[in-house]
XYZ file of C-alpha atoms in Angstrom:
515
model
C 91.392 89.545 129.436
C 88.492 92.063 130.080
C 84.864 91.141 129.386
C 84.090 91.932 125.936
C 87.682 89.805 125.048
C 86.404 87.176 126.841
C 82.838 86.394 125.958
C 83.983 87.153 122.404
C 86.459 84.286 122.722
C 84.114 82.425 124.473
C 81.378 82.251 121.726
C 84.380 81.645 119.370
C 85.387 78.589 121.151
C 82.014 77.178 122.074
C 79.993 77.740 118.580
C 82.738 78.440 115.619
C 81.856 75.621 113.342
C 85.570 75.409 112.796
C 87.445 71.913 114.172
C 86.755 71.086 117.467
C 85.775 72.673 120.910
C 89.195 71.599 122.258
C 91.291 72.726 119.850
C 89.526 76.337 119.559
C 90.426 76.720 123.131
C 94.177 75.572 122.453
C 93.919 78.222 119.362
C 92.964 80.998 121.352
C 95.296 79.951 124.687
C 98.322 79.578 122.489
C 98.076 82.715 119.932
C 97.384 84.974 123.152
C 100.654 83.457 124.785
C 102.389 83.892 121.305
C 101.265 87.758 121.029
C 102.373 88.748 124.805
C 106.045 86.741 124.206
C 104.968 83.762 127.366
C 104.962 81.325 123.945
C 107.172 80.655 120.582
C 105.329 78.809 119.082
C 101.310 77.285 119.084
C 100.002 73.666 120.390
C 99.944 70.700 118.399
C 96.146 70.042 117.197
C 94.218 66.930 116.684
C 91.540 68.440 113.882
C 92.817 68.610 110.561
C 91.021 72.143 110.285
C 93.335 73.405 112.713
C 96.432 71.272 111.790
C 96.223 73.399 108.439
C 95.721 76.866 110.446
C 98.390 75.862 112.421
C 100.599 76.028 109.295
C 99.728 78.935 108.164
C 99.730 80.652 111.588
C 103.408 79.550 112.744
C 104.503 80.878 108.590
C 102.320 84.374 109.807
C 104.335 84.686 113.055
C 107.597 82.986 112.263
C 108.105 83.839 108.701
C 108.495 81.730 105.715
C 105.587 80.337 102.994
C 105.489 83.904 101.560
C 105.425 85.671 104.586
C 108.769 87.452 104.695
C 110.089 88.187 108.031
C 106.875 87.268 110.158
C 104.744 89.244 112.527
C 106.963 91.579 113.541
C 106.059 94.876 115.646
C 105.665 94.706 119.285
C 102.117 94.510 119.737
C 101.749 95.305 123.934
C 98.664 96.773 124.830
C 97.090 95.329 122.077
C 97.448 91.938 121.978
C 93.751 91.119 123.092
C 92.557 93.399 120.047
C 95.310 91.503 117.463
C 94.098 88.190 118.637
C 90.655 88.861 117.965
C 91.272 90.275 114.889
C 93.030 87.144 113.824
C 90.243 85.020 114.877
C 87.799 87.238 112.524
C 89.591 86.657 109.838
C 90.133 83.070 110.196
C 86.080 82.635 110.307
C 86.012 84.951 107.792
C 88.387 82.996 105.298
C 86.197 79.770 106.599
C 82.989 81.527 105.418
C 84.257 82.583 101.626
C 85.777 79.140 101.264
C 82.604 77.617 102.118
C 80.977 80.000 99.197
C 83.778 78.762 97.109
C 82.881 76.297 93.775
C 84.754 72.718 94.457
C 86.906 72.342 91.758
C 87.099 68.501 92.664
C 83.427 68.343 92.444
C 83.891 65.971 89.516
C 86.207 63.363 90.927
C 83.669 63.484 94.203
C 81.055 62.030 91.842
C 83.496 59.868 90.344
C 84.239 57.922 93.706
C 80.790 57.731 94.471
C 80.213 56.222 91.446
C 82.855 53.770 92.610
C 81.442 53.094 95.887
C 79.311 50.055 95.923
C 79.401 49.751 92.054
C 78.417 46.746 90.539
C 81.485 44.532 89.072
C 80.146 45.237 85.224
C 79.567 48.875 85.818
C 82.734 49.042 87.744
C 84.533 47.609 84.527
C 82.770 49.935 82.411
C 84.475 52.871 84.829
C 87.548 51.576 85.196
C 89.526 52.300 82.171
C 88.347 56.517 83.058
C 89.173 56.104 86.327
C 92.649 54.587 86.048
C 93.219 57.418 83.184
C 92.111 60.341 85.794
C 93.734 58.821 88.641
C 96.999 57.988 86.670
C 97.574 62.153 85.476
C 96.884 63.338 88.957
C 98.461 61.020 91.559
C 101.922 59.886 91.945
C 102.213 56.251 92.405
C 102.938 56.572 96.078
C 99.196 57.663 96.943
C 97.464 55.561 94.447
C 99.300 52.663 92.595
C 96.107 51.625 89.925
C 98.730 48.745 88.851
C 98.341 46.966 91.946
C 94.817 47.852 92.590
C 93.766 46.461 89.257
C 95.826 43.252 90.278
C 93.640 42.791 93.171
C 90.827 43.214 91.090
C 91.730 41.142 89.052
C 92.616 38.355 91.493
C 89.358 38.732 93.482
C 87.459 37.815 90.016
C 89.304 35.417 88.297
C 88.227 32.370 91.051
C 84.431 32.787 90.025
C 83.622 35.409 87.882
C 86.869 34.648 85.073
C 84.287 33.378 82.294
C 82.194 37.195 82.921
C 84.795 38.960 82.564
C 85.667 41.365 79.222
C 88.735 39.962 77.750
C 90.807 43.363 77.702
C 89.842 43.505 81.195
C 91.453 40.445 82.339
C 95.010 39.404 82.306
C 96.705 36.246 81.052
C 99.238 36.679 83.520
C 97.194 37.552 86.431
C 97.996 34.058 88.087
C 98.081 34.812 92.057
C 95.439 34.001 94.222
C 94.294 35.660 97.777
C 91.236 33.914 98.467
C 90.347 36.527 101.535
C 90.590 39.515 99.266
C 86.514 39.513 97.853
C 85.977 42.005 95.132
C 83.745 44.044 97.731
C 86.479 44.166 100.208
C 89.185 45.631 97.190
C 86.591 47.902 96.033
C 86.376 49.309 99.671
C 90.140 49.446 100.711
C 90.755 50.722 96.757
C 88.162 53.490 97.343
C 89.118 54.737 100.503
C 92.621 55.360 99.526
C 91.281 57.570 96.318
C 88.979 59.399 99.074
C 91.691 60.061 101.690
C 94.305 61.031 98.326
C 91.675 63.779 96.945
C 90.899 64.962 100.987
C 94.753 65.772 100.634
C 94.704 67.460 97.571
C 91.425 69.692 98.688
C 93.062 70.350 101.766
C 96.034 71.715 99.732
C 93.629 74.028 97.639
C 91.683 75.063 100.962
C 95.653 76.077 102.458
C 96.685 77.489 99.353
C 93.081 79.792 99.339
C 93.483 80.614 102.982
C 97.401 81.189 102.607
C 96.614 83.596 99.618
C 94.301 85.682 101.779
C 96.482 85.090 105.351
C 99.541 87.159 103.197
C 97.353 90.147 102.746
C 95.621 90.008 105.924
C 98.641 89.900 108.013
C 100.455 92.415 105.795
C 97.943 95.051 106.590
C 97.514 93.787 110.082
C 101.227 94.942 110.672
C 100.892 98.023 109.367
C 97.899 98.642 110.843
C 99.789 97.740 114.354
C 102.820 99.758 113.241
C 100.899 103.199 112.593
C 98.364 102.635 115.838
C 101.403 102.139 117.433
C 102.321 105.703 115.747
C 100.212 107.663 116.375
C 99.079 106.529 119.649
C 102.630 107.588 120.871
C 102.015 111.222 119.150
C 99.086 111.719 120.982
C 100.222 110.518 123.960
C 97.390 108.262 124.237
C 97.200 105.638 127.367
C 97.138 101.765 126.552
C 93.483 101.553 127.249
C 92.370 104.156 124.607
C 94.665 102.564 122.025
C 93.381 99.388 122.121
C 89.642 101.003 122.041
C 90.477 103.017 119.202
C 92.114 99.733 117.559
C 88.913 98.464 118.099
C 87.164 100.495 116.699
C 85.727 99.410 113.120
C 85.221 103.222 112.038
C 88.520 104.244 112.683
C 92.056 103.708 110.490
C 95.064 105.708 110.960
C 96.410 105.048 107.736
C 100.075 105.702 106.779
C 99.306 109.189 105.572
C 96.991 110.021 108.781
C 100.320 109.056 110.830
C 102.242 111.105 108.594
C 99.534 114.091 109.025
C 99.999 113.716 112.983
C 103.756 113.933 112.725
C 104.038 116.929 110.733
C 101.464 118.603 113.201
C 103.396 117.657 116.293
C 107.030 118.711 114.189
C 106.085 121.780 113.745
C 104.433 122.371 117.418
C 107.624 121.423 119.120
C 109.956 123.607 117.354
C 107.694 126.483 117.649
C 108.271 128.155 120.859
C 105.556 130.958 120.294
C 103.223 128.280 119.456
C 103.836 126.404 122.257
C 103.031 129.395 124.855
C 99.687 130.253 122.672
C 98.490 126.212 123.793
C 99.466 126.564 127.377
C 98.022 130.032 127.723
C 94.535 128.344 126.975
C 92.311 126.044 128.764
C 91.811 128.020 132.194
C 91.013 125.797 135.112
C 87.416 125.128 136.638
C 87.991 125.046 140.118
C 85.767 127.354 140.937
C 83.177 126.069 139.381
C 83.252 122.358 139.004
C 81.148 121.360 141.631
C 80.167 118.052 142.278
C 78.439 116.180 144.754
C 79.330 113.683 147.450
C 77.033 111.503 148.927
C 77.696 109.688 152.356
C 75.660 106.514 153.206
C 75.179 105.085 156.525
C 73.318 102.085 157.506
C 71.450 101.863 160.349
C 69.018 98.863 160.491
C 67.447 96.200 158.608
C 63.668 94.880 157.517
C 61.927 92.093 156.514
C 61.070 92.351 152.261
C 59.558 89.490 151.527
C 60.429 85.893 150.495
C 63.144 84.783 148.025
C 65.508 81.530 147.422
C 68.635 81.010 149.042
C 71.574 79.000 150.878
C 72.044 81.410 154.378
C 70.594 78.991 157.125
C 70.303 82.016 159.285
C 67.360 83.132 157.671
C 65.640 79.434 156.601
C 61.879 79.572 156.896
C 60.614 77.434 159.681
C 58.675 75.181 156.571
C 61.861 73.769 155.280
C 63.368 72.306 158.497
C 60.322 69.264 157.833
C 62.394 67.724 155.373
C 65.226 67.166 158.624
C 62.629 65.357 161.516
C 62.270 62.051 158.625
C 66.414 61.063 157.970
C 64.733 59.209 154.789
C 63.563 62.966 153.842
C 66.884 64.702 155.318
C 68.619 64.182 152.037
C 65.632 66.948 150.429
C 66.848 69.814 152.221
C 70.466 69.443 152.039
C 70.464 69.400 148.362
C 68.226 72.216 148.240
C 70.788 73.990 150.477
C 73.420 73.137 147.961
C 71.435 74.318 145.282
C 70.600 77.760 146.740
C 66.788 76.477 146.927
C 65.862 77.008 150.126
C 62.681 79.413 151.451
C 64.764 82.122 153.025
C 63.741 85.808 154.435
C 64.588 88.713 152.169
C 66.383 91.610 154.134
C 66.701 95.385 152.838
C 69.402 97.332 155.007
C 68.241 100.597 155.902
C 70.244 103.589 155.129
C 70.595 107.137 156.058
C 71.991 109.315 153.040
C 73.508 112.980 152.959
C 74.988 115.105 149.800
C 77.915 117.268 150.858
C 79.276 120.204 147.950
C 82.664 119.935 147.525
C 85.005 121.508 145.172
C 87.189 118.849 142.346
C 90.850 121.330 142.789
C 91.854 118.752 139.631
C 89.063 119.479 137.210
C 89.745 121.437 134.414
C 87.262 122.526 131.946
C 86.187 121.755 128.296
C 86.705 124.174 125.442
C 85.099 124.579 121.977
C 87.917 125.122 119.173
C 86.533 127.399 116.110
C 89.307 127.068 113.062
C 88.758 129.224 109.983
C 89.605 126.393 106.962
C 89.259 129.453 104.219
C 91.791 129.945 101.242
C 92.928 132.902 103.141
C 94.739 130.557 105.512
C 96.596 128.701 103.275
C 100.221 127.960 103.533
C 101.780 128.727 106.979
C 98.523 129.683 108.339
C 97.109 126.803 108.071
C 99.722 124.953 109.200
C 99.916 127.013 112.373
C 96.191 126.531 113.197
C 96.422 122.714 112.266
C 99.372 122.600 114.654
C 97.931 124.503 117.633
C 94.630 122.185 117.322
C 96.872 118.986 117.460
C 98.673 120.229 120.670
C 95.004 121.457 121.821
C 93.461 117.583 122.041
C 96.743 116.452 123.019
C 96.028 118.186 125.935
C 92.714 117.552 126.199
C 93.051 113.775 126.072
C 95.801 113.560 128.838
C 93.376 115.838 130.988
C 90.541 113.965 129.829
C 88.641 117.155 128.802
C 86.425 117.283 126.581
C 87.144 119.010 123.299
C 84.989 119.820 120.645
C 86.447 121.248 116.815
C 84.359 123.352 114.470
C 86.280 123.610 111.333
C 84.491 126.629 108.688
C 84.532 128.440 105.632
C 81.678 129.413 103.703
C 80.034 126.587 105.758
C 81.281 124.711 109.259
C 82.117 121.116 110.158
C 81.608 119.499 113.992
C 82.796 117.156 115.527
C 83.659 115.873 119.541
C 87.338 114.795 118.926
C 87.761 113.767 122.516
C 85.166 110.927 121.344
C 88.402 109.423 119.511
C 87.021 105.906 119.186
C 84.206 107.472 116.504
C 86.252 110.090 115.533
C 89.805 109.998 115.038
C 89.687 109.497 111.237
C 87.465 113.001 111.453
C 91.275 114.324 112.918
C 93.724 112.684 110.743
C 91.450 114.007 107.595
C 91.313 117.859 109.289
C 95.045 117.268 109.562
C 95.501 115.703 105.986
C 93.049 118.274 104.496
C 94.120 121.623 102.470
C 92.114 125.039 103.648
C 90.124 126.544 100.510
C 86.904 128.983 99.872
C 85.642 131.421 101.298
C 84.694 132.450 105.044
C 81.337 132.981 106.917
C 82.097 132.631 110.582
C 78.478 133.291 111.266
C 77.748 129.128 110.534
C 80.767 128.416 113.331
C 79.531 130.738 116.147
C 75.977 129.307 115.876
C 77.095 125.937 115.771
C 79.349 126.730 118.527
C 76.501 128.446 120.796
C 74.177 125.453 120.248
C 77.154 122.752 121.333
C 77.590 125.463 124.471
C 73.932 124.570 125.502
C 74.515 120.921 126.160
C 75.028 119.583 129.434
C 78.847 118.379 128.250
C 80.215 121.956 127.728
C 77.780 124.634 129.494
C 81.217 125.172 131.087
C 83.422 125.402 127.750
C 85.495 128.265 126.692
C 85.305 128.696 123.008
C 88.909 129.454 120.799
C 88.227 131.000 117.375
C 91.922 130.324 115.238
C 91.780 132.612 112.262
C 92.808 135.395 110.020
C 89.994 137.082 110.972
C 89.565 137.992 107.015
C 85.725 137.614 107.556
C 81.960 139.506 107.683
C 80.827 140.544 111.070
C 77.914 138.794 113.113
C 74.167 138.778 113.267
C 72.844 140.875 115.941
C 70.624 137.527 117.522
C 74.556 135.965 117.553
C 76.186 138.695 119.122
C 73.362 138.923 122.229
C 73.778 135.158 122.612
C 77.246 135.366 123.045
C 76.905 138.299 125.366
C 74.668 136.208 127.525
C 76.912 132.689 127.625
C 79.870 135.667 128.937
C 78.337 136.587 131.440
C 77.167 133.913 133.008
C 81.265 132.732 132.668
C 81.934 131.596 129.030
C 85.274 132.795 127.982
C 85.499 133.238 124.358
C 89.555 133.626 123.297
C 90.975 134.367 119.358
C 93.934 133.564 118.127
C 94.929 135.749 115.210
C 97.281 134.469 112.845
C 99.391 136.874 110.413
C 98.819 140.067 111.901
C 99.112 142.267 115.333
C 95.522 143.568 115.087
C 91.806 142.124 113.753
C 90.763 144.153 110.644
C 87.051 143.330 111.799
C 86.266 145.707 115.127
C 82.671 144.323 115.737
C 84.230 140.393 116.379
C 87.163 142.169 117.694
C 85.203 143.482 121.042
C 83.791 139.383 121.329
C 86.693 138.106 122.581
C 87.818 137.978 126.241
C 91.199 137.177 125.850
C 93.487 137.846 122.345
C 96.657 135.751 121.229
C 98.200 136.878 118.282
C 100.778 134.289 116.003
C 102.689 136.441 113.472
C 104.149 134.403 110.561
């Protein structure tokens, strides 16, 4: 388990308020070892809290109590993110239930009422309580026939001539001298206790197994389009489960199905296919980086600290060993890591060597014109060409930043997928409409260009190139980012030339996409 798992699990199993400490730890040992196959099926559990979670747990994994066929997709990769997931929703289900009005609120009072009750107020109760207990209890869990015998029994040695005359029996003519009304009362009013924990333990399973069906329902789905679309992007393990994690981001069912279509269409397009390898030109001439080489050579005294190395015990502490009754002092401040010892710094020499990265490629800035214009295969293509664009990005771990525009521009840094994959799915799920006015994209473009992160970017403008020319101001900027190395690249889609000349002489490099 990394970190973050584990001190999440940790608080979980030290501080939940549900069961015990013990049997959190079984819980969160046991669904782990169910999610990564090492396990069939969870540990028994002493708390009744988790004897009822257990149920509804093995029905979530196993099948059965509404839950169809189980938890079924393979979950690898993600099994730390599932698990804590689960254990959300579990405290989460523990919280509204809390919230939730007791419906047995009434019969609560009514055994209080019984506990302790006098034996003329009792007899004043009894005739409701036998009624009450009588339409909800079978006569397995409370038998008021035999209860009221006991009663009865208990009272008729002393207490016969007190007694109301419907109350008593003629033929109540047993005796059990160690049975005092008291002692009845108690044994009478336990059993009703430990009969309605039963029945709100039944409500609280039924509440939780009402909300469990749901939960786990989505929770598959959720696994099964992750699972999705982390295979169309090609995305490692450890980004899946970070993107999993992720609170802001849901591929839903029709973000998957966006992703799909976009990667369809890329693989059975040759052309479009040589237009995404053509970009993205390598910086290995200019990513430099560099390398520094530490050496030590020496060491100095820096001060005073607490410790356990006897090589550098102050002179002061070796006291406590001349008296043996004293001895005992300094050993257990050795144990503890008490001890006055000398601070050393090592001294070291440090050089920074240039040196080229041969693997580094660089990031790029992708411009796509969202107008009407580009409606229909168009858009398609562009949508397409972007998909296989961060595809690439995220297996070179570039960084790759979209500007979507049409009479205004959208950004947003899709390589930071763990914030921003739902920004993706909805460019992908989105239609193209309005006008254009590239001039927003550019300057948004030239701004992102400034940052530290992409200084280095090329910038790809996708479009019909259906659209007004630039500002002057716009035009000198991008002059200046070229020559200091920017590379800014079009692809036109639907036609062999631009039809505007001015944006025309921008670009460095020109890919054309007929439909």
């Amino acid at each position: 388990m990394n970190n973050q798992a584990l001190s999440a699990f940790w608080q979980f199993t030290e501080f939940s308020p549900i069961g015990i400490r013990k049997d959190r730890e079984r819980l969160v040992t046991g669904l782990f070892a169910l999610l990564t196959g090492d396990k069939k099926k969870l540990p028994p559990f002493s708390h009744e809290d988790f004897r009822l979670w257990e149920q509804v747990l093995s029905a979530a994994f196993e099948g059965g109590g509404g839950f169809e066929n189980g938890l079924t997709p393979d979950v690898s990769g993600l099994e730390l993110s599932v698990l804590g997931e689960i254990i959300n929703f579990m405290e989460d289900a523990e919280n509204k239930f809390e919230k939730e009005t007791n419906p047995y609120e009434y019969e609560l009072q009514m055994i209080n009422e019984c506990k302790g009750a006098a034996i003329n107020d009792f007899m004043g109760f009894w005739s409701g309580f036998k009624s009450h207990i009588e339409l909800y209890y079978e006569k397995d869990k409370i038998d008021c026939s035999f209860y009221e015998k006991l009663f009865l029994e208990s009272l008729c040695a002393t207490n016969r001539k007190n007694l109301n005359a419907d109350f008593v029996k003629i033929n109540c003519n047993f005796r059990r001298e160690e049975w005092s009304f008291g002692a009845v009362l108690e044994v009478f009013t336990e059993k009703w206790s430990a009969a309605l924990k039963e029945r709100i333990l039944q409500w609280k399973k039924e509440f939780i197994l009402q909300r469990a069906r749901i939960f786990f329902k989505e929770l598959e789905q959720k696994i099964m389009d992750f699972k999705s679309a982390s295979h169309i992007l090609g995305l490692s393990a450890s980004s899946t489960q970070k993107i999993f994690n992720s609170a802001r981001c849901v591929f839903t069912k029709s973000a998957v199905n966006a992703l799909e279509k976009a990667s369809d269409f890329y693989k059975n397009d040759g052309a479009l296919q040589e237009l995404s390898k053509s970009f993205g030109r390598s910086r290995k001439e200019i990513m430099q980086k560099k390398k520094v080489v530490k050496k030590q050579y020496g060491v100095e005294l820096d001060g005073i600290c607490l410790g356990g190395e006897l090589s550098r015990v102050l002179p002061v502490e070796t006291v406590f060993l001349t008296d043996e009754e004293c001895s005992f002092i300094f050993y257990e401040k050795l144990i503890e890591k008490k001890l006055l010892n000398y601070k050393i710094k090592n001294i070291y020499t440090t050089a920074s060597l240039d040196f080229k990265d041969e693997n580094a490629s660089g990031p790029f800035i992708i411009c796509v014109d969202t107008s009407g214009s580009m409606k229909g295969v168009p858009e398609t293509v562009a949508k397409s060409l972007c998909f296989a664009l961060l595809k690439m990005a995220l297996s070179g771990e570039r960084k790759c930043y979209l500007i979507s525009f049409a009479i205004d521009a959208r950004a947003v840094e899709l390589t930071d997928f763990e914030r921003n994959a739902d920004a993706l799915t909805d460019f992908l799920s989105n239609s193209f409409y309005g006008g254009t006015d590239a001039s927003y994209a550019f300057n948004m473009a030239l701004e992102v260009l400034e940052t530290e992160d992409y200084k280095n970017a090329d910038v790809l403008v996708i479009s019909d190139f259906i659209m007004p020319s630039l500002q002057e101001d716009a035009l000198l900027k991008i002059k200046r980012f070229k020559e200091n190395g920017v590379i800014f690249a079009q692809v036109l889609i639907g036609a062999v030339f631009s039809s505007n000349q001015q944006l025309d002489e921008v670009f460095d490099k020109k890919l054309y996409y007929s439909c």
